[in-house]
PDB file of C-alpha atoms in Angstrom:
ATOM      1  CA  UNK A  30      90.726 150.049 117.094  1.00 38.00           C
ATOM      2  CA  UNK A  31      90.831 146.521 115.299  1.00 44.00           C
ATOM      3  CA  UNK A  32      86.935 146.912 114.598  1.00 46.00           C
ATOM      4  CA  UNK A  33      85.349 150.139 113.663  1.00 39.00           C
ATOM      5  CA  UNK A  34      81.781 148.637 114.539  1.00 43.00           C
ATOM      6  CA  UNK A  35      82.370 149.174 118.241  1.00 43.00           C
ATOM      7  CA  UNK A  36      82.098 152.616 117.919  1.00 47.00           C
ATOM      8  CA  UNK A  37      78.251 151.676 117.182  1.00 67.00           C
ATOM      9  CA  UNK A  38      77.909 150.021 120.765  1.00 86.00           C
ATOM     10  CA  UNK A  39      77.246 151.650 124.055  1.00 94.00           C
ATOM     11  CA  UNK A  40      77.600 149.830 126.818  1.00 97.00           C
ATOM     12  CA  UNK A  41      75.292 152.327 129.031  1.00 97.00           C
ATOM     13  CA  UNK A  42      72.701 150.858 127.395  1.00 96.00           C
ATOM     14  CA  UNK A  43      72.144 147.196 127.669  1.00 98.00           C
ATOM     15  CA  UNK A  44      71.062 145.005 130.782  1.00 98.00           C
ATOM     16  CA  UNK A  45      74.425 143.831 132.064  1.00 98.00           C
ATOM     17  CA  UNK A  46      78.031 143.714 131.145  1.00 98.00           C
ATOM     18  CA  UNK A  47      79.802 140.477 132.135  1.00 98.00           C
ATOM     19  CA  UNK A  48      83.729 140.528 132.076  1.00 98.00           C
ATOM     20  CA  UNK A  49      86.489 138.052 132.093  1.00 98.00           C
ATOM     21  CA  UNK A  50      88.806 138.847 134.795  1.00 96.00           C
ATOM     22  CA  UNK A  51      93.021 137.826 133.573  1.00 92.00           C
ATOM     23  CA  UNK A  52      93.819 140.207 130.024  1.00 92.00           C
ATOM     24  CA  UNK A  53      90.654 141.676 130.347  1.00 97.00           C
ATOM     25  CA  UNK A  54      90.362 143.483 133.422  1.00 97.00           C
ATOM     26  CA  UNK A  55      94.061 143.481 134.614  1.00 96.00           C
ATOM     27  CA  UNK A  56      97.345 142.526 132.990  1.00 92.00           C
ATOM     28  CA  UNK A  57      97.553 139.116 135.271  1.00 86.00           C
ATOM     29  CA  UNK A  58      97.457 137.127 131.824  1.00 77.00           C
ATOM     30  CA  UNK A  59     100.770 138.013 131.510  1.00 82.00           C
ATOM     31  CA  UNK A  60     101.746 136.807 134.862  1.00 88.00           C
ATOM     32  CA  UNK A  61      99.448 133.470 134.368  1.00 86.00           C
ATOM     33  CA  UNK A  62     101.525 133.105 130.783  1.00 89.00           C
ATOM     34  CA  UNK A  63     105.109 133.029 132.740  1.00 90.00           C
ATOM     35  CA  UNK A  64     103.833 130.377 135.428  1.00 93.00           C
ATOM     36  CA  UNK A  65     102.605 128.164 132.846  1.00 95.00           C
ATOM     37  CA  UNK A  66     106.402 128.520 130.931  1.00 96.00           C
ATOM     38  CA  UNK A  67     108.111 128.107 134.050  1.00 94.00           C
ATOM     39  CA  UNK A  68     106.677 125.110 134.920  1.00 96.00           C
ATOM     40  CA  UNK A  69     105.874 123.733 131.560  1.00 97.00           C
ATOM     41  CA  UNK A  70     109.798 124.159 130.818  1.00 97.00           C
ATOM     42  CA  UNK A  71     110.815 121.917 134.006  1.00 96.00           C
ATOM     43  CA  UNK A  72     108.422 119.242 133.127  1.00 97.00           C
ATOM     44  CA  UNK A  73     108.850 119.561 129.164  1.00 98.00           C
ATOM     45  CA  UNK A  74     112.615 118.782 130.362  1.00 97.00           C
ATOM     46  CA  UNK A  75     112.437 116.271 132.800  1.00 96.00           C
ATOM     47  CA  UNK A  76     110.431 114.014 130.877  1.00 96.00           C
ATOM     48  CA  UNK A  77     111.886 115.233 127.298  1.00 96.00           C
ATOM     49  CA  UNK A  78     108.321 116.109 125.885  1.00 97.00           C
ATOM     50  CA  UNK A  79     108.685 117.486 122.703  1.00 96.00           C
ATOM     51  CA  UNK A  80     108.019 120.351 120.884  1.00 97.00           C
ATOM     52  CA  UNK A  81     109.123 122.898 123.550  1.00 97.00           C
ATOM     53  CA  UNK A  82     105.730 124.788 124.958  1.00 97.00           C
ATOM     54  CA  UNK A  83     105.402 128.409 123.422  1.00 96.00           C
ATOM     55  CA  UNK A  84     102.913 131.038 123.828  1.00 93.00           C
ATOM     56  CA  UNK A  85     101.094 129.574 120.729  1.00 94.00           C
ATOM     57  CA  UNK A  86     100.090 126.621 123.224  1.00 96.00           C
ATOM     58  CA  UNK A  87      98.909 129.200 126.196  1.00 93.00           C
ATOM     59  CA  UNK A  88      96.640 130.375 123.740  1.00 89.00           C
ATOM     60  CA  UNK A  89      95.596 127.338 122.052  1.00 92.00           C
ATOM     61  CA  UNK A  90      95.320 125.216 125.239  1.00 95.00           C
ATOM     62  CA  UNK A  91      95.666 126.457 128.085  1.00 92.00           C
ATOM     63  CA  UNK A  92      94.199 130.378 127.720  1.00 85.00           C
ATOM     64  CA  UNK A  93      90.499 131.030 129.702  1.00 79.00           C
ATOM     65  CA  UNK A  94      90.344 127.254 131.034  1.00 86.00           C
ATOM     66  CA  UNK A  95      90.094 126.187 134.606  1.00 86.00           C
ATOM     67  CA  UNK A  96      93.554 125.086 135.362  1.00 91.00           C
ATOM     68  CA  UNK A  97      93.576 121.624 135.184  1.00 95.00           C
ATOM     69  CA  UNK A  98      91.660 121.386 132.233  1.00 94.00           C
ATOM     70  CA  UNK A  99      94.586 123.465 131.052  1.00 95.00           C
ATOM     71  CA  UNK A 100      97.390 121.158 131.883  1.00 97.00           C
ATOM     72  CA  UNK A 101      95.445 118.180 130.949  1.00 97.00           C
ATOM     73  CA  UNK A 102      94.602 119.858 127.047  1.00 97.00           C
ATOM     74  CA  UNK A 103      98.375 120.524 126.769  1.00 97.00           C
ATOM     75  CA  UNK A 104      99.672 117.146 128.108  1.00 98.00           C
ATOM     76  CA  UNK A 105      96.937 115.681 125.393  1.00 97.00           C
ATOM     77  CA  UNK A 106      98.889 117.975 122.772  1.00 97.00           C
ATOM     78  CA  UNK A 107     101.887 116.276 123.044  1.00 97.00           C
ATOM     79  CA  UNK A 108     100.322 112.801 123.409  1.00 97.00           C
ATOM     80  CA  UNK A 109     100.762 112.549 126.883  1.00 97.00           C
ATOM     81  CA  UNK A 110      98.378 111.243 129.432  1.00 94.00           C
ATOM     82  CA  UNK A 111      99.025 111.771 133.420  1.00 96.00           C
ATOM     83  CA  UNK A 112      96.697 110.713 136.129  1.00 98.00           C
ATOM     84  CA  UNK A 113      93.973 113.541 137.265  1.00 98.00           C
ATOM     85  CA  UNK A 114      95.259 113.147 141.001  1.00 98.00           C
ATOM     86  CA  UNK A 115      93.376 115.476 143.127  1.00 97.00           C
ATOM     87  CA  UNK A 116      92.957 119.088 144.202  1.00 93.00           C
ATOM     88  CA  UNK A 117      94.884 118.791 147.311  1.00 95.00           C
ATOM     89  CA  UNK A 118      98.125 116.617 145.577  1.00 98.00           C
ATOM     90  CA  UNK A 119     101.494 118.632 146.494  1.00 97.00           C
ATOM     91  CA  UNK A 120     102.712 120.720 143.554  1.00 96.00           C
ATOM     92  CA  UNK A 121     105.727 117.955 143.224  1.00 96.00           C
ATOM     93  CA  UNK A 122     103.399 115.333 142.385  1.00 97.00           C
ATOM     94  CA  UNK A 123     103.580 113.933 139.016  1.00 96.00           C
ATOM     95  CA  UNK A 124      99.438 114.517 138.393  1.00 98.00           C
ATOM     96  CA  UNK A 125      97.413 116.693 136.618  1.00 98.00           C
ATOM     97  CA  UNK A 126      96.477 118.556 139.416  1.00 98.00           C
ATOM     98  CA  UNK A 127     100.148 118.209 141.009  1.00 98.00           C
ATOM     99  CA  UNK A 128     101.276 120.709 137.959  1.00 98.00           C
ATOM    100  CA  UNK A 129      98.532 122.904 138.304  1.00 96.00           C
ATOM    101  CA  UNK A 130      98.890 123.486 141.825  1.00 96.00           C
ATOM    102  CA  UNK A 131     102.668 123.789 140.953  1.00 97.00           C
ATOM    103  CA  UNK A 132     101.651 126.641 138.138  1.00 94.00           C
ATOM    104  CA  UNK A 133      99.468 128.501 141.133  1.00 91.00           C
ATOM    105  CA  UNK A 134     102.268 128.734 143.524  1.00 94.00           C
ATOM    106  CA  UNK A 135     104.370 130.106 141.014  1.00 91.00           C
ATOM    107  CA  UNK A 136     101.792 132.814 140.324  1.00 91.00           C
ATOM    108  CA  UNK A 137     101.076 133.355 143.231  1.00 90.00           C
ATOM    109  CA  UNK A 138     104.172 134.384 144.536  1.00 89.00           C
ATOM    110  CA  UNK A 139     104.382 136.543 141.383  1.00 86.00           C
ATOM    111  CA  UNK A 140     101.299 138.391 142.090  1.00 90.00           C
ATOM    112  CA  UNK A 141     102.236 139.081 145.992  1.00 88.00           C
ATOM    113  CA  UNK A 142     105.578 140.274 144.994  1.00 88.00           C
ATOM    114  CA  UNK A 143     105.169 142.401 142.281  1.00 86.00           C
ATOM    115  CA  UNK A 144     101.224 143.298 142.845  1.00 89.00           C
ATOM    116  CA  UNK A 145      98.962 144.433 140.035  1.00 94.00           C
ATOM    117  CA  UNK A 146      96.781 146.998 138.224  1.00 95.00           C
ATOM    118  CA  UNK A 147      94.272 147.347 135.957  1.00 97.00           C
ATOM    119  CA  UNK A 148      94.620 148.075 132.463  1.00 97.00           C
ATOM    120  CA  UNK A 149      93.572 152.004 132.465  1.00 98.00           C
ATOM    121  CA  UNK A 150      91.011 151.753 129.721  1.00 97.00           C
ATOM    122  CA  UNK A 151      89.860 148.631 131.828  1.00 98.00           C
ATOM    123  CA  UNK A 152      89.032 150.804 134.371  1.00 98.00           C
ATOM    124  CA  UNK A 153      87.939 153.889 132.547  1.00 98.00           C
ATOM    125  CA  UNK A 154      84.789 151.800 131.197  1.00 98.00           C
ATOM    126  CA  UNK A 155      83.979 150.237 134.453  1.00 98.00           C
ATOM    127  CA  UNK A 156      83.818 153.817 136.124  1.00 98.00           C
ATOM    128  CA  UNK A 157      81.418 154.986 133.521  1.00 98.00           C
ATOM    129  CA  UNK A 158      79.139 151.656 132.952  1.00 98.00           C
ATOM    130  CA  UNK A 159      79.179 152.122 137.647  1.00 98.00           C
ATOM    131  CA  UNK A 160      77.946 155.672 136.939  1.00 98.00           C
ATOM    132  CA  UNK A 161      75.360 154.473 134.318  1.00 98.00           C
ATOM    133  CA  UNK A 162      74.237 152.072 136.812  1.00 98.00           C
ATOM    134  CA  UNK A 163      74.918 149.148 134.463  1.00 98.00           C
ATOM    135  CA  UNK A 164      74.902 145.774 136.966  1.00 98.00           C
ATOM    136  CA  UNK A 165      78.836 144.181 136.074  1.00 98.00           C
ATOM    137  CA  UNK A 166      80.240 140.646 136.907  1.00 98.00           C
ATOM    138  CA  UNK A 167      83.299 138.918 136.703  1.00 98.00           C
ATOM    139  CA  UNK A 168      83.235 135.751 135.231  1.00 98.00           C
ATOM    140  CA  UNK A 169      86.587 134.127 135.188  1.00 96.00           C
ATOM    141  CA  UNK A 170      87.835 130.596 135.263  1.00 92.00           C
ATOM    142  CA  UNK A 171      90.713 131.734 137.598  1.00 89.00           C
ATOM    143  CA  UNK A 172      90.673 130.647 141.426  1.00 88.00           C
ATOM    144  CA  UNK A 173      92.595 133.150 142.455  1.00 89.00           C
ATOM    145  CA  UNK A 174      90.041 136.066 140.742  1.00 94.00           C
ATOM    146  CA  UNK A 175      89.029 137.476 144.588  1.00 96.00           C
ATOM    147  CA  UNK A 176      92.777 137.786 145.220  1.00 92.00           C
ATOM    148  CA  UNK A 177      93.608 139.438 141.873  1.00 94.00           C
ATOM    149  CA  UNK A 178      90.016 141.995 142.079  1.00 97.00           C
ATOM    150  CA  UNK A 179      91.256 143.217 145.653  1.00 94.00           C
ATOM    151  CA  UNK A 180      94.921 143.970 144.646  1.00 92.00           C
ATOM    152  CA  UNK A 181      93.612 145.233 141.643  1.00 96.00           C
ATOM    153  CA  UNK A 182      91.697 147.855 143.820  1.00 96.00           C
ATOM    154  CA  UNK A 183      88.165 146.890 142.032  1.00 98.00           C
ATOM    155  CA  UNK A 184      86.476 144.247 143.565  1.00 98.00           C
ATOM    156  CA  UNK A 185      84.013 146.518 144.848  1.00 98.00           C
ATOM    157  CA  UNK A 186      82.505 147.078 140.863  1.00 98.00           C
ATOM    158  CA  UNK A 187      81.254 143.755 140.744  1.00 98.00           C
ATOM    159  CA  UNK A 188      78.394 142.419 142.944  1.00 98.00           C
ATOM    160  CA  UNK A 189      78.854 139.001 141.159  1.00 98.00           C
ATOM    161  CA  UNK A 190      81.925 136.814 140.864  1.00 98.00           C
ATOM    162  CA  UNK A 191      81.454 133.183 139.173  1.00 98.00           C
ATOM    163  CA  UNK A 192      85.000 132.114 139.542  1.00 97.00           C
ATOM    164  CA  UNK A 193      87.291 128.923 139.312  1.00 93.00           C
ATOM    165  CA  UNK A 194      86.560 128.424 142.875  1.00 94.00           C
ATOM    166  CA  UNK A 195      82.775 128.911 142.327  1.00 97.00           C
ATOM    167  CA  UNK A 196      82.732 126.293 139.310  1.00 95.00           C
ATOM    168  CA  UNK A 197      84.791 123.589 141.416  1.00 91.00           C
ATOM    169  CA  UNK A 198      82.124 124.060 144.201  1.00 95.00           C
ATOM    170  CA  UNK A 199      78.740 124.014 141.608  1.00 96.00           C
ATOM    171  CA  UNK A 200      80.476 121.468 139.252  1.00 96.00           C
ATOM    172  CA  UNK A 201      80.115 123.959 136.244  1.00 96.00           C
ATOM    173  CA  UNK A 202      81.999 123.227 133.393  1.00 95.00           C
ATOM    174  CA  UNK A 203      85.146 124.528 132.019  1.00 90.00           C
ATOM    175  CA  UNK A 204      85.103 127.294 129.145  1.00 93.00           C
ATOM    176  CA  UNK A 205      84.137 126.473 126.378  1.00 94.00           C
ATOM    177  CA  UNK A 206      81.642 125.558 127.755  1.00 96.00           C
ATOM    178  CA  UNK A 207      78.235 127.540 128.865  1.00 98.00           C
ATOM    179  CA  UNK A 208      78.306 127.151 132.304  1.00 98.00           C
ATOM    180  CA  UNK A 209      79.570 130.240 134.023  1.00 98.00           C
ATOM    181  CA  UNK A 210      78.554 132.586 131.798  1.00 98.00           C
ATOM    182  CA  UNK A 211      75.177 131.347 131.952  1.00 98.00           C
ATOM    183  CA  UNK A 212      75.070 131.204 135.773  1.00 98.00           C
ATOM    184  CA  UNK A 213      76.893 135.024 135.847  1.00 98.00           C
ATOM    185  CA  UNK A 214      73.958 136.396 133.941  1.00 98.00           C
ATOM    186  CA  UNK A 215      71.400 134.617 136.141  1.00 98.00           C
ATOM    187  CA  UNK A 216      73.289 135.558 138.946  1.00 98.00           C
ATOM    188  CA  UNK A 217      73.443 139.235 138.142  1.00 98.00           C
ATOM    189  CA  UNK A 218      69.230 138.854 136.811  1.00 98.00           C
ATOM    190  CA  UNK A 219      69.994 139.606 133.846  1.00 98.00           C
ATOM    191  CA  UNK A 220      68.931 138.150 129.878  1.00 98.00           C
ATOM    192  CA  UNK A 221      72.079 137.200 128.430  1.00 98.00           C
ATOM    193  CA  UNK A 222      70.112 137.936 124.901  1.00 98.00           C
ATOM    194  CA  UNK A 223      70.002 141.861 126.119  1.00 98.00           C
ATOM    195  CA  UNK A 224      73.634 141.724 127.547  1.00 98.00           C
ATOM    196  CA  UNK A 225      77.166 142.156 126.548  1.00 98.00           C
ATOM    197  CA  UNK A 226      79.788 139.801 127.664  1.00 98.00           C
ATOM    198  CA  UNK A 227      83.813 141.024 127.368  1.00 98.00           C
ATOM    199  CA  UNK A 228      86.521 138.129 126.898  1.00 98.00           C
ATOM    200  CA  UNK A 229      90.100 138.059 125.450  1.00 95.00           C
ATOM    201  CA  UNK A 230      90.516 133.670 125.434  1.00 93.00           C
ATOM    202  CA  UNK A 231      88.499 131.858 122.299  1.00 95.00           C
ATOM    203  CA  UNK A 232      87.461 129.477 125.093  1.00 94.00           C
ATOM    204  CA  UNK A 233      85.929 132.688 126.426  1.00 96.00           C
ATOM    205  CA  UNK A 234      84.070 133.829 123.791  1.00 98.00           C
ATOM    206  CA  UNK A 235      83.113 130.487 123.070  1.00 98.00           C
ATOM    207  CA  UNK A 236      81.281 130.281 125.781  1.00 98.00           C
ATOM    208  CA  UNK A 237      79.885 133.110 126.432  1.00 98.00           C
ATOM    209  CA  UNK A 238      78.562 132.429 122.508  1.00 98.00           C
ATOM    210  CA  UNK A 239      77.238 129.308 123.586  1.00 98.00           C
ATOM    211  CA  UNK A 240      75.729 131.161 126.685  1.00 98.00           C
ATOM    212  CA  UNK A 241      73.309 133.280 124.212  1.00 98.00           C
ATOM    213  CA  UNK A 242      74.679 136.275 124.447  1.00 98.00           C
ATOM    214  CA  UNK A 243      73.722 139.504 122.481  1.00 96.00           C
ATOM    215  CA  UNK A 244      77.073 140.762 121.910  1.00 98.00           C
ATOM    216  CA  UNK A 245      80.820 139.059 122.640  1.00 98.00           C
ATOM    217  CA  UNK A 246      83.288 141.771 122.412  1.00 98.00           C
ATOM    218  CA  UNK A 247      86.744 140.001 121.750  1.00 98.00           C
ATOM    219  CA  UNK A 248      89.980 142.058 123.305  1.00 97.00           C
ATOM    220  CA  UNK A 249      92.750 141.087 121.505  1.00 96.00           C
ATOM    221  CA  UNK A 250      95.740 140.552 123.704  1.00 92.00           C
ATOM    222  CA  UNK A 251      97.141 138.183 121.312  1.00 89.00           C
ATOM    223  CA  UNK A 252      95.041 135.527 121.145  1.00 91.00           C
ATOM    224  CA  UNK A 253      94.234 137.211 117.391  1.00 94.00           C
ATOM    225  CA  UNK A 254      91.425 139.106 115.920  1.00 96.00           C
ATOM    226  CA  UNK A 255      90.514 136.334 113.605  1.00 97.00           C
ATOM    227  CA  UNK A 256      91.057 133.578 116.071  1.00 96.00           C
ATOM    228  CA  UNK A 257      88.472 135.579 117.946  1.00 97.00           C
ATOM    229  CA  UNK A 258      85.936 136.148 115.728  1.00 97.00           C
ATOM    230  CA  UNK A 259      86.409 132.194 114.963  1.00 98.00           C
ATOM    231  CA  UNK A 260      85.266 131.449 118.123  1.00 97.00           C
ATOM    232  CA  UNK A 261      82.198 133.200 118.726  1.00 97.00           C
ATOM    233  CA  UNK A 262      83.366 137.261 118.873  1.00 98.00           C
ATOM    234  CA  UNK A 263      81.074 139.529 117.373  1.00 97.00           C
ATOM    235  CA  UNK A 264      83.098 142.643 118.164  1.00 97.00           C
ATOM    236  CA  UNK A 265      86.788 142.845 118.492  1.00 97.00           C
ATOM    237  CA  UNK A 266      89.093 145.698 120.042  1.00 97.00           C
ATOM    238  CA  UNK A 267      92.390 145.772 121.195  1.00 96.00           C
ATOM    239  CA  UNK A 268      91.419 148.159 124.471  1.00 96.00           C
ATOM    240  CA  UNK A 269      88.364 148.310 126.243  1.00 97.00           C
ATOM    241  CA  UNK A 270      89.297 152.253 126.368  1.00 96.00           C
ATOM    242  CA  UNK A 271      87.769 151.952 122.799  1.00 95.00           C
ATOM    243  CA  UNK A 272      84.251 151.128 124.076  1.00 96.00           C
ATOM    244  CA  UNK A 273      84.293 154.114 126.263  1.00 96.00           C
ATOM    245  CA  UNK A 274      81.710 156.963 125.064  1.00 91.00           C
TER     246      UNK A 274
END
């Protein structure tokens, strides 16, 4: 466990539990992480951007964002500046959204070839905070987070889903920001204040910080326990088998 003050928290007892979706839930970080190199790589080359993209950007740019916002903090990392375009722009197009879409098709082909699961001691804690009667939602800046949840086999957990596709439709703003995590906890009726909300980005627990909520458990997938607790974390594990009783 990378915090021994988790073992103080039960989740069975507090008015909702709100969870990011990608490297929380399921493993499809690691998916979402090879799109963005693949297609990172081809444009790093064909315009010779310099320094090469790493993981150290995914996480520092790109990690918990809606996906343009992504490619647009990146670009702005390297000092370059593309036009926005819009949502429906071809994945060849040389836009902000034209690389995003490109990044979606390449994980979504991923995803429908190779399928997914979630983390076991993701799904160990959702069975018990279900049997507690604890209300869950998803709150996730992905748009493809109904796709992922039903090939993940637990969409059914979650009677609330504020999702990349719901915060393009209701104009909420991109993590760091409040927006969906506020809107997930009015959503589910619950007092962010009295509930726990589970994120492994810093934009995540960021917002969901900025959001008011009582506890932000951090899971460190490699975004870094520090970085974490930076950002807004109060709690920080490495599994969310750890936070079951």
């Amino acid at each position: 466990m990378s915090d021994s003050s988790s073992a103080t928290v039960d989740l069975r007892d507090v008015d909702g539990v709100l969870l990011d979706l990608d490297g929380v839930l399921t493993p499809t970080a690691e998916l979402h992480m090879r799109a963005w190199q693949a297609v990172f790589d081809e444009v790093f080359a064909a315009w010779d951007i310099a320094p090469a993209y790493t993981d150290a950007d995914y996480f520092a740019y790109v990690d918990g964002k809606k996906r343009y916002d992504g490619v647009a903090s990146l670009l702005r990392s390297r000092n370059v500046e593309l036009p926005w375009g819009q949502v429906d722009d071809p994945p060849s197009a040389d836009t902000i959204c034209g690389i995003g879409n490109r990044k979606n098709d390449a994980f979504a082909t991923a995803l429908r070839r190779d399928g997914i699961a979630p983390y076991p001691g993701s799904l160990a804690l959702l069975e018990v905070l279900r049997a507690a009667g604890v209300p869950m939602a998803v709150v996730s800046s992905s748009k493809n987070a109904e796709e992922v949840l039903a090939a993940a086999g637990i969409r059914d957990f979650f009677p609330v889903v504020v999702d990349g596709v719901v915060a393009e439709r209701e104009g909420l703003a991109s993590k760091p920001a409040p927006d969906v995590f506020r809107v997930g906890a009015e959503r589910l009726g619950v007092d962010p204040a009295s509930s726990v909300a589970v994120e492994d980005a810093t934009s995540g627990v960021a917002s969901a910080a900025a959001a008011g909520y009582g506890v932000v458990i951090g899971v460190d997938r490699g975004a870094g326990s520090d970085a974490l607790r930076a950002h807004g974390a109060t709690i920080v594990v490495d599994d969310l088998a750890r936070l079951v009783p």
